[in-house]
Amino acid sequence: MSTAAMTAASHRFLPWLVAVGFFMQFLDATILNTALPTMARDLGQSPLRMQSAVIAYVLTVALLIPASGWLADRFGTRRIYQFAIITFTIGSLSCAVSQTLNQLVMSRVLQGCGGALLVPVGRLSLLRLFPRDQLIRVLSFVAIPGLIGPLIGPSLGGWIVEVASWRWIFLVNLPVGVAGILATSRFMPDVKGPQGPFDLSGYALIAVSMLMITLSLHGLGDAAWPMEVSLLLLFAGIACMAGYWLHAARAASPLFSPRLFSVPTYGVALLGNLFARLGSGAMPFMTPLLLQVGMGYSPSKAGMSMIPATLGAMASKAYAERLIRRYGYRRVLVGNTLMLGSVIAAFSLVGPAVPHAWVLAHLAIFGVFNSMQFTAMNTLALGGLDDTFASSGNSLFAVVVQLSMGIGVALAGVLLTMFSGHAPVAGSTEVLRTFHVTYLCIGGLSALAAVVFVQLGPNEGILKRSPPLPESMQ
């Protein structure tokens, strides 16, 4: 194929290829949650201690995001995107044949290595191929799978485990992956960017810090090792994080510059996001478990019950910007954060006696406030960055998003383990109490983010424009 023909084909088919990659990543991030109780039974585990399968994927994505752009610049978008699909597909096959929880966790890490590169490298290839006046249309097109994946993921996962086996959740990725590998070699442009220095020392400190902090929480929740080891990991992780910022203050080209925090709204949004997403990250893990283990729903019914949360999130997109423009970030974020925490805590009232229609309405309301929170936090963080800080600020924010989601799941696992004491009988009063107290704690912690957002000035961060949001943050 000639260069001109290749370019024409890329313009036509590349958005579809990238959209499929986005869909695979977002679908796999949500399809697993509904299947966890069935997987736990097959693997001989308690459903309340399956958080490691979720954390492994989210944490791996967070660890690799900072390196994705440099890898694409160094080796080319085509090679890295093809590597991402191959790794994701092999990881999916490995998940499908796993016989123990430890094998599943390691397979999820491998899968996450591919998933972490699909979204940023795919988006980068579009940025380099399409002119700026076409980017909004193209990015809007490829963002659609980011909404469809969470919409059908839980229900599809529940349906698969009922009609076949949970292993087919991963096996369905294989034909899509093979098609993606072939399409990448034909339609993905092999573009390399300017090769700048990579802050390897800073990256190592950040990666080790995130890994140790998350593992410490996982150890507390899963009793995988003594509490003393978990505490040592926690303090070591905090020390590595402090070491990174000392390093960044002196490095010529740090991975994330401390000067980012010279933008006041960025620091507030980053810290507020870390606390607010504790609840948002825990909910997709906890709620399918509550519906199945605590209330006796079938996997397909539990999965279908999660759809209103996504529909509520989509509905809030229509008026979120207007509310922010009218009332400002401070009022919207403080009020919405308190409401979001209250809605999460109110799941402590959900039980078998509550009509299914009320459960659906509750999840829809959660989706509305959750999406409003994301929109406000994301635009507050990214809208104030100029071209100097846009790239590093975007990457750091994406890392914090993934890390806070992983910590939310890990924290939920810690609380479920603490309040259960042992493996209670599914559907019993004891297991319901475990979930209810955990929801109260998670909701209260999420509401604490209002203390951060109240630091904003009354007119600070007033929305002047709506920057395009990375799909992984929506």
Short mmCIF file of C-alpha atoms in Angstrom, two decimals:
data_model
loop_
_atom_site.label_atom_id
_atom_site.label_comp_id
_atom_site.label_asym_id
_atom_site.label_seq_id
_atom_site.Cartn_x
_atom_site.Cartn_y
_atom_site.Cartn_z
CA MET A 1 0.00 0.00 0.00
CA SER A 2 1.35 3.45 -0.95
CA THR A 3 1.95 6.14 1.67
CA ALA A 4 -1.00 8.19 0.40
CA ALA A 5 -3.30 5.17 0.48
CA MET A 6 -2.06 4.27 3.95
CA THR A 7 -2.79 7.80 5.20
CA ALA A 8 -6.28 7.76 3.67
CA ALA A 9 -7.05 4.36 5.21
CA SER A 10 -5.75 5.54 8.59
CA HIS A 11 -8.01 8.59 8.53
CA ARG A 12 -10.97 6.36 7.79
CA PHE A 13 -10.36 3.34 10.03
CA LEU A 14 -8.05 4.54 12.83
CA PRO A 15 -10.89 6.08 14.91
CA TRP A 16 -12.70 2.73 14.76
CA LEU A 17 -9.56 0.86 15.79
CA VAL A 18 -8.91 3.18 18.72
CA ALA A 19 -12.59 3.02 19.73
CA VAL A 20 -12.42 -0.78 19.88
CA GLY A 21 -9.33 -0.54 22.08
CA PHE A 22 -11.11 1.89 24.39
CA PHE A 23 -14.13 -0.43 24.52
CA MET A 24 -11.96 -3.44 25.47
CA GLN A 25 -10.29 -1.49 28.26
CA PHE A 26 -13.46 0.03 29.73
CA LEU A 27 -15.52 -3.12 29.36
CA ASP A 28 -12.92 -5.21 31.16
CA ALA A 29 -12.73 -2.67 33.98
CA THR A 30 -16.45 -3.22 34.78
CA ILE A 31 -17.45 -6.69 33.54
CA LEU A 32 -15.57 -8.51 36.30
CA ASN A 33 -17.37 -7.04 39.32
CA THR A 34 -20.67 -8.88 38.85
CA ALA A 35 -18.89 -12.22 38.39
CA LEU A 36 -16.81 -12.00 41.58
CA PRO A 37 -19.07 -14.15 43.83
CA THR A 38 -19.18 -16.96 41.24
CA MET A 39 -15.43 -16.71 40.68
CA ALA A 40 -14.83 -16.79 44.43
CA ARG A 41 -16.87 -19.98 44.76
CA ASP A 42 -14.95 -21.71 41.95
CA LEU A 43 -11.57 -20.59 43.31
CA GLY A 44 -12.37 -21.52 46.91
CA GLN A 45 -12.32 -17.95 48.22
CA SER A 46 -14.66 -15.73 50.24
CA PRO A 47 -16.53 -13.24 47.98
CA LEU A 48 -15.61 -10.49 50.44
CA ARG A 49 -11.90 -11.07 49.76
CA MET A 50 -11.84 -10.92 45.98
CA GLN A 51 -10.71 -7.30 45.83
CA SER A 52 -7.19 -8.29 44.80
CA ALA A 53 -8.45 -9.29 41.33
CA VAL A 54 -9.79 -5.76 40.85
CA ILE A 55 -6.89 -3.92 42.51
CA ALA A 56 -4.28 -5.74 40.43
CA TYR A 57 -5.71 -4.39 37.19
CA VAL A 58 -6.34 -0.82 38.38
CA LEU A 59 -2.93 -0.50 40.04
CA THR A 60 -1.10 -1.80 36.97
CA VAL A 61 -2.87 0.77 34.82
CA ALA A 62 -1.85 3.52 37.25
CA LEU A 63 1.78 2.36 37.26
CA LEU A 64 2.14 2.40 33.46
CA ILE A 65 0.29 5.60 32.56
CA PRO A 66 3.33 7.87 33.21
CA ALA A 67 5.49 5.80 30.82
CA SER A 68 2.96 5.41 27.99
CA GLY A 69 3.75 8.63 26.15
CA TRP A 70 7.51 8.13 26.35
CA LEU A 71 7.21 4.55 25.09
CA ALA A 72 5.11 5.67 22.12
CA ASP A 73 7.62 8.41 21.28
CA ARG A 74 10.52 5.98 21.57
CA PHE A 75 9.17 2.93 19.72
CA GLY A 76 6.32 4.37 17.64
CA THR A 77 2.56 4.34 18.09
CA ARG A 78 1.96 1.28 15.88
CA ARG A 79 4.44 -0.97 17.66
CA ILE A 80 3.33 0.03 21.17
CA TYR A 81 -0.40 -0.19 20.34
CA GLN A 82 0.10 -3.64 18.83
CA PHE A 83 2.12 -4.67 21.87
CA ALA A 84 -0.73 -3.41 24.09
CA ILE A 85 -3.35 -5.51 22.28
CA ILE A 86 -1.12 -8.62 22.26
CA THR A 87 -0.40 -8.26 25.98
CA PHE A 88 -4.04 -7.61 26.81
CA THR A 89 -5.13 -10.66 24.79
CA ILE A 90 -2.53 -12.98 26.33
CA GLY A 91 -3.48 -11.66 29.77
CA SER A 92 -7.15 -12.40 29.03
CA LEU A 93 -6.32 -15.99 28.05
CA SER A 94 -4.23 -16.38 31.19
CA CYS A 95 -7.14 -15.10 33.32
CA ALA A 96 -9.49 -17.59 31.67
CA VAL A 97 -7.33 -20.60 32.55
CA SER A 98 -6.42 -19.49 36.09
CA GLN A 99 -7.06 -22.14 38.75
CA THR A 100 -6.25 -20.11 41.89
CA LEU A 101 -6.74 -16.54 43.05
CA ASN A 102 -3.00 -15.89 42.94
CA GLN A 103 -2.86 -17.03 39.32
CA LEU A 104 -5.81 -14.78 38.50
CA VAL A 105 -4.15 -11.78 40.16
CA MET A 106 -0.93 -12.27 38.19
CA SER A 107 -2.93 -12.66 34.99
CA ARG A 108 -4.81 -9.44 35.74
CA VAL A 109 -1.45 -7.68 36.12
CA LEU A 110 -0.46 -8.88 32.66
CA GLN A 111 -3.83 -7.81 31.28
CA GLY A 112 -3.45 -4.41 32.93
CA CYS A 113 -0.07 -3.90 31.23
CA GLY A 114 -1.88 -3.98 27.90
CA GLY A 115 -4.96 -2.09 29.04
CA ALA A 116 -2.86 0.74 30.46
CA LEU A 117 -1.39 1.49 27.02
CA LEU A 118 -4.54 1.11 24.92
CA VAL A 119 -6.21 4.39 25.90
CA PRO A 120 -3.28 6.88 26.05
CA VAL A 121 -1.42 5.52 23.00
CA GLY A 122 -4.61 5.31 20.96
CA ARG A 123 -5.49 8.89 21.85
CA LEU A 124 -1.93 10.01 21.07
CA SER A 125 -2.10 8.47 17.59
CA LEU A 126 -5.27 10.46 16.87
CA LEU A 127 -3.67 13.68 18.11
CA ARG A 128 -0.76 13.20 15.71
CA LEU A 129 -2.78 12.16 12.66
CA PHE A 130 -5.77 14.49 12.65
CA PRO A 131 -5.66 18.29 12.34
CA ARG A 132 -6.85 20.27 15.33
CA ASP A 133 -10.10 21.35 13.69
CA GLN A 134 -11.16 17.66 13.41
CA LEU A 135 -10.04 16.51 16.86
CA ILE A 136 -13.23 17.35 18.76
CA ARG A 137 -15.32 15.26 16.36
CA VAL A 138 -12.86 12.35 16.37
CA LEU A 139 -12.30 12.32 20.15
CA SER A 140 -16.06 12.53 20.74
CA PHE A 141 -16.51 9.48 18.52
CA VAL A 142 -13.92 7.34 20.31
CA ALA A 143 -15.25 8.47 23.72
CA ILE A 144 -18.56 6.68 23.09
CA PRO A 145 -17.16 3.25 24.07
CA GLY A 146 -16.09 4.80 27.38
CA LEU A 147 -19.80 5.21 28.13
CA ILE A 148 -21.05 1.99 26.52
CA GLY A 149 -18.49 -0.25 28.28
CA PRO A 150 -19.63 0.59 31.85
CA LEU A 151 -23.25 0.48 30.66
CA ILE A 152 -23.20 -3.13 29.45
CA GLY A 153 -20.23 -4.49 31.43
CA PRO A 154 -21.97 -5.50 34.70
CA SER A 155 -25.06 -6.96 33.01
CA LEU A 156 -22.97 -8.81 30.42
CA GLY A 157 -20.76 -10.25 33.14
CA GLY A 158 -23.77 -11.44 35.12
CA TRP A 159 -25.36 -13.00 32.06
CA ILE A 160 -22.17 -14.83 31.02
CA VAL A 161 -21.65 -16.48 34.41
CA GLU A 162 -25.25 -17.75 34.37
CA VAL A 163 -25.39 -19.17 30.84
CA ALA A 164 -21.77 -20.33 30.54
CA SER A 165 -18.80 -19.80 32.86
CA TRP A 166 -16.98 -16.80 34.29
CA ARG A 167 -13.99 -17.83 32.17
CA TRP A 168 -15.84 -16.68 29.05
CA ILE A 169 -15.67 -13.13 30.40
CA PHE A 170 -12.02 -13.23 29.39
CA LEU A 171 -12.25 -15.60 26.41
CA VAL A 172 -14.50 -13.17 24.48
CA ASN A 173 -11.50 -10.83 24.28
CA LEU A 174 -9.49 -13.29 22.17
CA PRO A 175 -11.17 -12.87 18.74
CA VAL A 176 -11.41 -9.11 19.27
CA GLY A 177 -7.73 -9.02 20.16
CA VAL A 178 -6.67 -11.00 17.08
CA ALA A 179 -8.72 -8.70 14.84
CA GLY A 180 -7.18 -5.67 16.57
CA ILE A 181 -3.63 -6.94 16.04
CA LEU A 182 -4.26 -7.39 12.30
CA ALA A 183 -6.02 -4.03 11.97
CA THR A 184 -3.21 -2.23 13.83
CA SER A 185 -0.58 -3.48 11.40
CA ARG A 186 -2.70 -2.20 8.51
CA PHE A 187 -4.24 1.08 9.69
CA MET A 188 -2.22 2.41 12.66
CA PRO A 189 0.37 5.03 11.59
CA ASP A 190 3.85 4.38 12.97
CA VAL A 191 4.57 7.83 14.37
CA LYS A 192 7.42 8.65 16.74
CA GLY A 193 7.64 11.86 18.71
CA PRO A 194 10.54 13.96 19.94
CA GLN A 195 12.62 11.77 22.25
CA GLY A 196 13.19 13.62 25.50
CA PRO A 197 14.83 12.26 28.66
CA PHE A 198 12.75 9.94 30.81
CA ASP A 199 12.89 10.52 34.55
CA LEU A 200 13.63 6.90 35.44
CA SER A 201 14.58 7.64 39.06
CA GLY A 202 11.40 9.63 39.62
CA TYR A 203 9.29 6.98 37.91
CA ALA A 204 10.79 4.26 40.12
CA LEU A 205 10.02 6.24 43.28
CA ILE A 206 6.42 6.93 42.19
CA ALA A 207 5.83 3.32 41.11
CA VAL A 208 7.28 1.79 44.27
CA SER A 209 5.29 4.23 46.41
CA MET A 210 1.96 3.38 44.75
CA LEU A 211 2.71 -0.32 44.87
CA MET A 212 3.65 -0.35 48.57
CA ILE A 213 0.69 1.77 49.71
CA THR A 214 -1.80 -0.35 47.80
CA LEU A 215 -0.22 -3.63 48.90
CA SER A 216 -0.31 -2.47 52.53
CA LEU A 217 -4.06 -1.87 52.34
CA HIS A 218 -4.56 -5.15 50.50
CA GLY A 219 -2.58 -6.95 53.20
CA LEU A 220 -4.74 -5.43 55.93
CA GLY A 221 -7.91 -6.44 54.11
CA ASP A 222 -6.91 -9.92 53.01
CA ALA A 223 -4.74 -10.89 55.98
CA ALA A 224 -2.17 -11.99 53.42
CA TRP A 225 0.67 -11.13 55.81
CA PRO A 226 1.02 -9.88 59.41
CA MET A 227 -0.20 -6.39 60.28
CA GLU A 228 3.36 -5.34 61.07
CA VAL A 229 4.36 -6.01 57.46
CA SER A 230 1.39 -4.02 56.16
CA LEU A 231 2.28 -1.05 58.35
CA LEU A 232 5.91 -1.20 57.23
CA LEU A 233 4.79 -1.22 53.59
CA LEU A 234 2.51 1.75 54.24
CA PHE A 235 5.23 3.89 55.83
CA ALA A 236 7.77 2.82 53.21
CA GLY A 237 5.34 3.86 50.48
CA ILE A 238 4.81 7.26 52.10
CA ALA A 239 8.59 7.68 52.40
CA CYS A 240 9.06 6.90 48.69
CA MET A 241 6.38 9.43 47.79
CA ALA A 242 8.12 12.09 49.89
CA GLY A 243 11.40 11.08 48.26
CA TYR A 244 9.92 11.61 44.81
CA TRP A 245 8.86 15.21 45.51
CA LEU A 246 12.29 16.00 46.96
CA HIS A 247 13.80 14.51 43.81
CA ALA A 248 11.38 16.44 41.56
CA ALA A 249 12.30 19.74 43.20
CA ARG A 250 15.92 19.26 42.09
CA ALA A 251 15.63 17.31 38.82
CA ALA A 252 16.00 19.12 35.50
CA SER A 253 13.14 17.22 33.82
CA PRO A 254 11.02 15.57 36.53
CA LEU A 255 8.21 13.19 35.65
CA PHE A 256 5.73 15.49 37.42
CA SER A 257 6.93 18.99 38.20
CA PRO A 258 6.17 20.52 41.63
CA ARG A 259 5.40 23.70 39.68
CA LEU A 260 2.06 22.11 38.81
CA PHE A 261 0.90 23.11 42.27
CA SER A 262 1.57 26.75 41.50
CA VAL A 263 -1.85 26.50 39.84
CA PRO A 264 -4.03 26.68 43.01
CA THR A 265 -7.11 25.03 41.50
CA TYR A 266 -5.04 22.07 40.33
CA GLY A 267 -3.81 21.19 43.82
CA VAL A 268 -7.30 21.45 45.30
CA ALA A 269 -8.78 19.30 42.53
CA LEU A 270 -6.03 16.69 42.88
CA LEU A 271 -6.34 16.28 46.65
CA GLY A 272 -10.13 16.49 46.61
CA ASN A 273 -10.24 13.90 43.86
CA LEU A 274 -8.13 11.50 45.94
CA PHE A 275 -10.68 11.46 48.77
CA ALA A 276 -13.87 11.80 46.74
CA ARG A 277 -13.02 8.82 44.54
CA LEU A 278 -12.57 6.50 47.52
CA GLY A 279 -16.32 5.96 47.48
CA SER A 280 -16.63 6.05 43.72
CA GLY A 281 -13.88 3.45 43.37
CA ALA A 282 -15.39 1.15 46.01
CA MET A 283 -18.97 1.24 44.71
CA PRO A 284 -18.55 -0.88 41.52
CA PHE A 285 -16.79 -3.50 43.65
CA MET A 286 -19.11 -3.47 46.68
CA THR A 287 -22.55 -3.06 45.15
CA PRO A 288 -22.68 -6.22 42.97
CA LEU A 289 -21.43 -8.12 46.04
CA LEU A 290 -24.15 -6.59 48.22
CA LEU A 291 -26.85 -7.46 45.71
CA GLN A 292 -25.70 -11.08 45.32
CA VAL A 293 -24.09 -12.05 48.63
CA GLY A 294 -26.21 -9.82 50.87
CA MET A 295 -29.58 -9.82 49.10
CA GLY A 296 -29.61 -13.03 47.09
CA TYR A 297 -29.84 -11.52 43.59
CA SER A 298 -28.78 -13.68 40.67
CA PRO A 299 -25.66 -12.51 38.78
CA SER A 300 -27.70 -11.33 35.78
CA LYS A 301 -30.20 -9.45 37.98
CA ALA A 302 -27.37 -7.82 39.90
CA GLY A 303 -25.67 -6.81 36.65
CA MET A 304 -28.85 -5.37 35.15
CA SER A 305 -29.43 -3.46 38.38
CA MET A 306 -26.22 -1.51 37.82
CA ILE A 307 -27.45 -0.03 34.51
CA PRO A 308 -29.37 2.89 36.15
CA ALA A 309 -26.12 4.16 37.68
CA THR A 310 -24.61 4.54 34.21
CA LEU A 311 -27.82 6.05 32.78
CA GLY A 312 -27.90 8.56 35.63
CA ALA A 313 -24.27 9.45 34.92
CA MET A 314 -25.02 10.01 31.25
CA ALA A 315 -28.07 12.16 32.07
CA SER A 316 -26.08 14.46 34.35
CA LYS A 317 -23.73 15.39 31.49
CA ALA A 318 -26.52 17.53 30.01
CA TYR A 319 -26.67 20.05 32.86
CA ALA A 320 -23.37 19.70 34.76
CA GLU A 321 -21.64 22.53 32.89
CA ARG A 322 -24.61 24.87 33.30
CA LEU A 323 -24.68 24.33 37.07
CA ILE A 324 -20.94 24.99 37.35
CA ARG A 325 -21.24 28.17 35.29
CA ARG A 326 -24.13 29.42 37.38
CA TYR A 327 -22.98 28.56 40.90
CA GLY A 328 -19.19 28.21 40.56
CA TYR A 329 -16.92 25.32 41.47
CA ARG A 330 -16.87 25.91 45.21
CA ARG A 331 -20.62 25.67 45.72
CA VAL A 332 -21.09 22.80 43.29
CA LEU A 333 -18.20 20.70 44.61
CA VAL A 334 -18.90 21.25 48.31
CA GLY A 335 -22.62 20.58 47.92
CA ASN A 336 -22.26 17.68 45.50
CA THR A 337 -19.50 16.03 47.58
CA LEU A 338 -21.72 16.05 50.67
CA MET A 339 -24.65 14.68 48.67
CA LEU A 340 -22.50 11.98 47.07
CA GLY A 341 -21.20 10.86 50.46
CA SER A 342 -24.76 10.81 51.82
CA VAL A 343 -26.05 8.76 48.88
CA ILE A 344 -23.25 6.21 49.34
CA ALA A 345 -23.88 6.03 53.11
CA ALA A 346 -27.61 5.57 52.44
CA PHE A 347 -26.87 2.18 50.89
CA SER A 348 -26.64 1.06 54.52
CA LEU A 349 -30.47 1.10 54.44
CA VAL A 350 -30.72 -1.27 51.47
CA GLY A 351 -31.78 -4.81 52.31
CA PRO A 352 -33.95 -7.69 51.10
CA ALA A 353 -37.13 -5.90 52.25
CA VAL A 354 -36.40 -2.88 50.01
CA PRO A 355 -38.31 -3.11 46.68
CA HIS A 356 -36.15 -3.62 43.60
CA ALA A 357 -37.52 -0.39 42.08
CA TRP A 358 -36.13 1.58 45.03
CA VAL A 359 -32.73 -0.06 44.61
CA LEU A 360 -32.71 0.96 40.93
CA ALA A 361 -33.74 4.53 41.79
CA HIS A 362 -31.02 4.73 44.46
CA LEU A 363 -28.37 3.60 41.97
CA ALA A 364 -29.60 6.12 39.39
CA ILE A 365 -29.32 8.94 41.95
CA PHE A 366 -25.82 7.77 42.82
CA GLY A 367 -24.92 7.87 39.11
CA VAL A 368 -26.11 11.46 38.79
CA PHE A 369 -24.09 12.79 41.73
CA ASN A 370 -21.08 10.64 40.89
CA SER A 371 -20.89 11.92 37.32
CA MET A 372 -21.40 15.51 38.45
CA GLN A 373 -18.47 15.06 40.83
CA PHE A 374 -16.21 13.74 38.06
CA THR A 375 -17.13 16.53 35.65
CA ALA A 376 -16.52 19.28 38.19
CA MET A 377 -13.25 17.83 39.52
CA ASN A 378 -11.84 17.11 36.08
CA THR A 379 -12.59 20.50 34.54
CA LEU A 380 -11.35 22.27 37.69
CA ALA A 381 -8.04 20.39 37.51
CA LEU A 382 -7.39 20.54 33.77
CA GLY A 383 -9.09 23.80 32.82
CA GLY A 384 -6.53 25.94 34.61
CA LEU A 385 -3.44 24.35 33.06
CA ASP A 386 -1.63 26.19 30.28
CA ASP A 387 0.32 24.48 27.50
CA THR A 388 3.44 24.31 29.69
CA PHE A 389 1.79 22.06 32.27
CA ALA A 390 -0.98 20.42 30.21
CA SER A 391 0.83 17.16 29.44
CA SER A 392 2.37 16.44 32.85
CA GLY A 393 -0.71 17.73 34.69
CA ASN A 394 -2.95 15.47 32.64
CA SER A 395 -0.72 12.44 33.32
CA LEU A 396 -0.46 13.08 37.06
CA PHE A 397 -4.22 13.56 37.33
CA ALA A 398 -4.80 10.28 35.45
CA VAL A 399 -2.44 8.47 37.83
CA VAL A 400 -4.25 9.87 40.88
CA VAL A 401 -7.61 8.84 39.39
CA GLN A 402 -6.49 5.23 38.96
CA LEU A 403 -4.65 5.12 42.29
CA SER A 404 -7.63 6.49 44.24
CA MET A 405 -9.92 3.93 42.61
CA GLY A 406 -7.53 1.14 43.60
CA ILE A 407 -7.24 2.48 47.16
CA GLY A 408 -11.05 2.70 47.33
CA VAL A 409 -11.39 -0.99 46.46
CA ALA A 410 -8.58 -1.93 48.86
CA LEU A 411 -10.14 0.13 51.64
CA ALA A 412 -13.52 -1.48 51.05
CA GLY A 413 -11.83 -4.87 51.35
CA VAL A 414 -10.18 -3.83 54.63
CA LEU A 415 -13.47 -2.67 56.11
CA LEU A 416 -15.42 -5.73 54.94
CA THR A 417 -12.82 -7.99 56.52
CA MET A 418 -12.72 -6.01 59.76
CA PHE A 419 -16.48 -5.95 60.21
CA SER A 420 -17.12 -9.54 59.12
CA GLY A 421 -14.50 -11.17 61.33
CA HIS A 422 -14.93 -14.46 59.47
CA ALA A 423 -16.65 -15.72 56.33
CA PRO A 424 -20.38 -15.19 57.10
CA VAL A 425 -23.20 -17.07 55.40
CA ALA A 426 -24.43 -15.36 52.22
CA GLY A 427 -27.76 -13.61 52.72
CA SER A 428 -27.47 -13.65 56.54
CA THR A 429 -28.14 -10.70 58.82
CA GLU A 430 -24.45 -10.66 59.72
CA VAL A 431 -23.23 -10.23 56.16
CA LEU A 432 -25.77 -7.45 55.57
CA ARG A 433 -24.55 -5.64 58.68
CA THR A 434 -20.99 -5.95 57.34
CA PHE A 435 -21.95 -4.24 54.10
CA HIS A 436 -24.06 -1.58 55.82
CA VAL A 437 -21.33 -0.45 58.21
CA THR A 438 -18.81 -0.44 55.33
CA TYR A 439 -21.10 1.79 53.24
CA LEU A 440 -21.40 4.21 56.16
CA CYS A 441 -17.62 4.43 56.50
CA ILE A 442 -16.98 4.80 52.76
CA GLY A 443 -19.68 7.46 52.44
CA GLY A 444 -18.27 9.41 55.37
CA LEU A 445 -14.74 9.30 53.97
CA SER A 446 -15.96 10.50 50.56
CA ALA A 447 -17.83 13.40 52.16
CA LEU A 448 -14.60 14.54 53.83
CA ALA A 449 -13.42 15.77 50.43
CA ALA A 450 -15.73 18.75 50.99
CA VAL A 451 -13.15 20.03 53.50
CA VAL A 452 -10.69 20.25 50.60
CA PHE A 453 -13.08 21.88 48.13
CA VAL A 454 -14.21 24.54 50.61
CA GLN A 455 -10.69 26.00 50.30
CA LEU A 456 -11.63 27.30 46.84
CA GLY A 457 -12.43 30.99 46.54
CA PRO A 458 -16.04 31.91 45.71
CA ASN A 459 -15.12 32.79 42.11
CA GLU A 460 -12.06 30.60 41.74
CA GLY A 461 -11.98 28.28 38.77
CA ILE A 462 -15.09 29.71 37.14
CA LEU A 463 -15.63 27.65 34.01
CA LYS A 464 -14.57 29.54 30.90
CA ARG A 465 -14.11 26.58 28.62
CA SER A 466 -14.61 22.83 28.72
CA PRO A 467 -11.32 21.06 28.01
CA PRO A 468 -11.66 17.61 26.48
CA LEU A 469 -11.46 15.09 29.28
CA PRO A 470 -9.32 11.97 29.09
CA GLU A 471 -11.74 9.09 28.71
CA SER A 472 -10.13 7.24 31.60
CA MET A 473 -11.27 10.03 33.94
CA GLN A 474 -14.92 10.28 32.98
#
